[in-house]
Amino acid sequence: MMPDLFALLAAAAAGTAPAADAEAATYADPNALSLPLYAAVMLGLASICAGMVLCLYRLWRGPGLADRVLASDVFAFHVVALVILLSVYLRNLTFFDAALGVAIVGFASTVGFAQYIGARQRSAAADRPLQEEPHR
């Protein structure tokens, strides 16, 4: 027997689920993560945090400007992954918009820094005197 549609809508609006039979009351919390999913999220969080620490180290100790730009780009990708894992853990889709925004800003900043590095190298090459071949 199918439950009444209006009863289901009223129960959904109230935040309760009507029990159709005795087995329905024994179901687990639908918002809880299963154990394999919880383990995958925690493993992902640990690996992303380790990657973020390595990116911060490269930002701090990078031998050149290009290394620092690449580290900041990878750090932005780690932040996107962290936001997505947070969204999976909390079972909330609103964080995906934040992940998209961070990805766009990270990409735009990488393109801007790449143009800055290119302009800097071109101006440094223009300031150098031309090397002439010695006469033989």
XYZ file of N, CA and C in Angstrom:
408
model
N 0.838 -1.156 0.000
C 0.000 0.000 0.000
C 0.897 1.238 0.000
N 0.599 2.174 -0.872
C 1.415 3.365 -1.038
C 0.964 4.446 -0.060
N 1.929 5.118 0.631
C 1.547 6.157 1.570
C 0.984 7.368 0.836
N 0.207 8.135 1.525
C -0.422 9.313 0.960
C 0.638 10.365 0.664
N 0.580 10.985 -0.511
C 1.569 11.973 -0.921
C 1.558 13.186 -0.008
N 0.375 13.633 0.395
C 0.289 14.797 1.263
C 0.874 14.511 2.648
N 0.707 13.300 3.120
C 1.286 12.929 4.412
C 2.816 12.929 4.340
N 3.353 12.467 3.219
C 4.802 12.495 3.048
C 5.328 13.918 2.961
N 4.621 14.792 2.228
C 5.047 16.184 2.122
C 4.970 16.897 3.466
N 3.923 16.643 4.224
C 3.792 17.261 5.536
C 4.886 16.767 6.481
N 5.208 15.484 6.395
C 6.268 14.937 7.241
C 7.628 15.493 6.843
N 7.827 15.687 5.535
C 9.101 16.259 5.084
C 9.230 17.708 5.527
N 8.148 18.450 5.489
C 8.182 19.844 5.934
C 8.426 19.939 7.433
N 7.921 18.982 8.187
C 8.111 18.984 9.637
C 9.469 18.420 10.038
N 10.163 17.770 9.090
C 11.471 17.206 9.396
C 11.411 15.821 9.989
N 10.285 15.169 9.910
C 10.153 13.806 10.418
C 9.760 12.891 9.276
N 10.085 11.643 9.408
C 9.710 10.654 8.403
C 8.675 9.715 9.006
N 7.523 9.573 8.363
C 6.525 8.649 8.896
C 6.969 7.203 8.705
N 6.800 6.415 9.707
C 7.171 5.005 9.644
C 6.062 4.228 8.969
N 6.363 3.594 7.833
C 5.363 2.823 7.113
C 5.152 1.461 7.771
N 6.184 0.961 8.389
C 6.072 -0.316 9.080
C 7.089 -0.343 10.220
N 7.191 -1.465 10.883
C 8.067 -1.565 12.048
C 9.543 -1.516 11.651
N 9.880 -1.974 10.435
C 11.275 -1.977 10.018
C 11.789 -0.570 9.740
N 10.940 0.340 9.343
C 11.371 1.689 8.978
C 11.935 2.427 10.189
N 11.485 2.115 11.370
C 11.968 2.796 12.565
C 13.365 2.336 12.959
N 13.830 1.190 12.440
C 15.148 0.677 12.820
C 16.256 1.112 11.871
N 15.919 1.856 10.827
C 16.956 2.300 9.896
C 17.895 3.284 10.566
N 19.132 3.307 10.080
C 20.129 4.208 10.639
C 19.865 5.633 10.163
N 20.589 6.563 10.763
C 20.456 7.964 10.402
C 20.871 8.146 8.939
N 19.998 8.701 8.093
C 20.350 8.836 6.674
C 21.437 9.882 6.433
N 21.685 10.769 7.381
C 22.712 11.787 7.209
C 24.094 11.325 7.657
N 24.189 10.173 8.305
C 25.479 9.669 8.773
C 26.254 9.051 7.608
N 27.560 9.232 7.607
C 28.406 8.638 6.578
C 28.647 7.171 6.883
N 28.730 6.372 5.836
C 29.077 4.976 6.039
C 30.557 4.895 6.418
N 30.955 3.797 6.992
C 32.331 3.650 7.464
C 33.366 3.746 6.338
N 33.170 3.095 5.180
C 34.178 3.251 4.114
C 34.263 4.695 3.590
N 33.126 5.372 3.485
C 33.140 6.756 3.023
C 33.802 7.661 4.053
N 33.532 7.424 5.318
C 34.161 8.201 6.384
C 35.676 7.991 6.370
N 36.109 6.742 6.196
C 37.543 6.455 6.158
C 38.202 7.116 4.952
N 37.515 7.101 3.801
C 38.073 7.736 2.601
C 38.176 9.243 2.773
N 37.176 9.852 3.394
C 37.213 11.296 3.625
C 38.342 11.653 4.584
N 38.515 10.884 5.644
C 39.581 11.170 6.603
C 40.971 10.952 5.992
N 41.126 9.909 5.185
C 42.391 9.678 4.500
C 42.673 10.808 3.510
N 41.637 11.245 2.801
C 41.791 12.366 1.877
C 42.166 13.651 2.596
N 41.532 13.898 3.737
C 41.870 15.095 4.508
C 43.317 15.071 4.974
N 43.770 13.918 5.422
C 45.160 13.807 5.891
C 46.142 14.029 4.750
N 45.878 13.433 3.590
C 46.811 13.589 2.470
C 46.777 15.005 1.909
N 45.612 15.636 1.880
C 45.519 17.011 1.383
C 46.234 17.963 2.342
N 46.069 17.741 3.630
C 46.767 18.602 4.605
C 48.276 18.440 4.488
N 48.758 17.219 4.259
C 50.193 16.999 4.064
C 50.676 17.709 2.800
N 49.890 17.641 1.745
C 50.248 18.346 0.516
C 50.249 19.856 0.694
N 49.328 20.366 1.490
C 49.287 21.805 1.749
C 50.525 22.256 2.527
N 50.965 21.435 3.463
C 52.177 21.768 4.219
C 53.383 21.801 3.282
N 53.462 20.845 2.366
C 54.578 20.833 1.411
C 54.518 22.035 0.475
N 53.319 22.436 0.072
C 53.182 23.631 -0.775
C 53.593 24.887 -0.022
N 53.228 24.974 1.235
C 53.639 26.134 2.020
C 55.155 26.183 2.182
N 55.772 25.027 2.337
C 57.230 24.981 2.421
C 57.854 25.486 1.123
N 57.304 25.060 -0.026
C 57.844 25.502 -1.307
C 57.595 27.000 -1.517
N 56.474 27.501 -1.032
C 56.228 28.941 -1.120
C 57.250 29.722 -0.308
N 57.617 29.198 0.820
C 58.538 29.890 1.721
C 59.976 29.777 1.235
N 60.387 28.577 0.807
C 61.784 28.319 0.477
C 62.053 28.221 -1.016
N 61.065 28.531 -1.846
C 61.240 28.362 -3.281
C 62.457 29.082 -3.817
N 63.276 28.419 -4.619
C 64.471 29.092 -5.103
C 64.161 30.207 -6.103
N 63.051 30.130 -6.781
C 62.731 31.153 -7.768
C 61.276 31.559 -7.692
N 60.959 32.612 -8.432
C 59.583 33.113 -8.445
C 58.644 32.118 -9.113
N 59.113 31.450 -10.154
C 58.272 30.467 -10.852
C 57.898 29.309 -9.926
N 58.829 28.871 -9.093
C 58.536 27.801 -8.138
C 57.457 28.237 -7.146
N 57.533 29.465 -6.720
C 56.533 29.975 -5.772
C 55.169 30.101 -6.426
N 55.129 30.500 -7.691
C 53.856 30.615 -8.408
C 53.220 29.237 -8.577
N 54.025 28.250 -8.948
C 53.492 26.890 -9.087
C 53.017 26.339 -7.746
N 53.733 26.634 -6.688
C 53.315 26.172 -5.362
C 52.001 26.825 -4.954
N 51.822 28.104 -5.283
C 50.551 28.754 -4.940
C 49.405 28.192 -5.770
N 49.678 27.806 -7.023
C 48.646 27.193 -7.859
C 48.239 25.831 -7.313
N 49.213 25.028 -6.930
C 48.910 23.711 -6.358
C 48.208 23.866 -5.009
N 48.588 24.880 -4.247
C 47.922 25.148 -2.971
C 46.449 25.489 -3.200
N 46.156 26.256 -4.257
C 44.761 26.580 -4.577
C 43.982 25.315 -4.926
N 44.606 24.387 -5.654
C 43.932 23.117 -5.957
C 43.697 22.297 -4.696
N 44.642 22.347 -3.770
C 44.447 21.648 -2.497
C 43.282 22.255 -1.713
N 43.148 23.573 -1.755
C 42.023 24.213 -1.067
C 40.706 23.783 -1.698
N 40.664 23.678 -3.025
C 39.450 23.215 -3.706
C 39.119 21.790 -3.262
N 40.112 20.934 -3.220
C 39.875 19.548 -2.788
C 39.420 19.496 -1.332
N 39.987 20.356 -0.505
C 39.593 20.403 0.904
C 38.143 20.841 1.053
N 37.733 21.824 0.275
C 36.341 22.301 0.336
C 35.387 21.216 -0.157
N 35.774 20.492 -1.188
C 34.910 19.419 -1.694
C 34.811 18.291 -0.678
N 35.912 17.930 -0.043
C 35.841 16.893 1.001
C 35.006 17.356 2.190
N 35.095 18.619 2.525
C 34.249 19.161 3.585
C 32.785 19.072 3.192
N 32.498 19.316 1.941
C 31.124 19.214 1.455
C 30.613 17.777 1.528
N 31.475 16.826 1.198
C 31.076 15.417 1.290
C 30.874 15.031 2.744
N 31.767 15.472 3.608
C 31.670 15.122 5.025
C 30.402 15.697 5.658
N 30.074 16.934 5.322
C 28.884 17.565 5.902
C 27.605 17.269 5.132
N 27.739 16.604 3.975
C 26.600 16.287 3.117
C 25.801 17.541 2.783
N 26.524 18.556 2.316
C 25.926 19.837 1.989
C 26.506 20.294 0.659
N 25.645 20.580 -0.311
C 26.110 20.928 -1.643
C 26.438 22.405 -1.807
N 26.198 23.222 -0.797
C 26.421 24.652 -0.957
C 27.898 24.999 -1.031
N 28.764 24.126 -0.551
C 30.193 24.409 -0.582
C 30.795 24.236 -1.969
N 30.077 23.590 -2.881
C 30.603 23.426 -4.229
C 30.750 24.771 -4.932
N 29.890 25.727 -4.634
C 30.026 27.062 -5.201
C 31.308 27.724 -4.711
N 31.628 27.536 -3.453
C 32.871 28.087 -2.909
C 34.079 27.420 -3.573
N 34.006 26.120 -3.812
C 35.117 25.418 -4.478
C 35.302 25.939 -5.898
N 34.211 26.207 -6.582
C 34.304 26.748 -7.934
C 34.924 28.139 -7.920
N 34.538 28.956 -6.964
C 35.113 30.299 -6.845
C 36.598 30.264 -6.552
N 37.029 29.380 -5.649
C 38.456 29.256 -5.329
C 39.231 28.760 -6.548
N 38.654 27.847 -7.317
C 39.330 27.344 -8.513
C 39.498 28.445 -9.554
N 38.481 29.275 -9.735
C 38.571 30.364 -10.711
C 39.606 31.393 -10.271
N 39.593 31.765 -9.005
C 40.559 32.744 -8.501
C 41.982 32.178 -8.575
N 42.162 30.911 -8.256
C 43.487 30.293 -8.341
C 44.007 30.267 -9.764
N 43.146 29.940 -10.723
C 43.562 29.924 -12.120
C 43.908 31.330 -12.600
N 43.061 32.296 -12.273
C 43.309 33.672 -12.709
C 44.603 34.226 -12.112
N 44.870 33.915 -10.849
C 46.109 34.408 -10.237
C 47.335 33.748 -10.864
N 47.232 32.478 -11.234
C 48.351 31.812 -11.889
C 48.631 32.421 -13.253
N 47.578 32.719 -14.007
C 47.765 33.357 -15.312
C 48.380 34.744 -15.138
N 47.918 35.499 -14.151
C 48.471 36.823 -13.901
C 49.936 36.773 -13.509
N 50.294 35.852 -12.633
C 51.698 35.718 -12.236
C 52.568 35.263 -13.405
N 52.039 34.391 -14.261
C 52.802 33.943 -15.427
C 53.072 35.110 -16.375
N 52.092 35.983 -16.563
C 52.319 37.162 -17.401
C 53.336 38.104 -16.754
N 53.284 38.224 -15.454
C 54.247 39.065 -14.739
C 55.659 38.514 -14.901
N 55.818 37.212 -14.773
C 57.141 36.601 -14.915
C 57.649 36.789 -16.337
N 56.774 36.607 -17.329
C 57.182 36.790 -18.725
C 57.603 38.223 -19.006
N 56.848 39.195 -18.491
C 57.212 40.600 -18.699
C 58.516 40.931 -17.987
N 58.725 40.350 -16.833
C 59.955 40.599 -16.077
C 61.167 40.038 -16.812
N 61.014 38.855 -17.391
C 62.125 38.256 -18.132
C 62.402 39.026 -19.419
N 61.350 39.512 -20.087
C 61.560 40.290 -21.305
C 62.271 41.608 -21.002
N 61.884 42.251 -19.888
C 62.545 43.519 -19.553
C 63.990 43.290 -19.113
N 64.262 42.175 -18.462
C 65.637 41.869 -18.064
C 66.495 41.570 -19.285
N 65.905 40.918 -20.285
C 66.651 40.618 -21.510
C 66.893 41.894 -22.301
N 65.966 42.847 -22.255
C 66.144 44.099 -22.989
C 67.200 44.984 -22.329
N 67.388 44.856 -21.026
C 68.366 45.679 -20.315
C 69.801 45.187 -20.489
N 69.973 43.920 -20.839
C 71.304 43.360 -21.015
C 71.915 43.825 -22.326
N 73.172 44.154 -22.319
C 73.813 44.508 -23.603
C 74.010 43.266 -24.463
N 74.019 43.487 -25.752
C 74.210 42.364 -26.676
C 75.645 41.857 -26.579
N 75.815 40.586 -26.629
C 77.137 39.973 -26.597
C 77.669 39.939 -28.032
N 78.803 40.515 -28.225
C 79.395 40.521 -29.566
C 80.457 39.440 -29.664
N 80.566 38.885 -30.841
C 81.590 37.887 -31.102
C 82.929 38.583 -31.244
N 83.972 38.041 -30.643
C 85.296 38.648 -30.848
C 85.743 38.459 -32.295
N 86.487 39.425 -32.842
C 86.981 39.342 -34.208
C 88.125 38.354 -34.286
N 88.159 37.581 -35.304
C 89.214 36.584 -35.471
C 90.082 36.925 -36.630
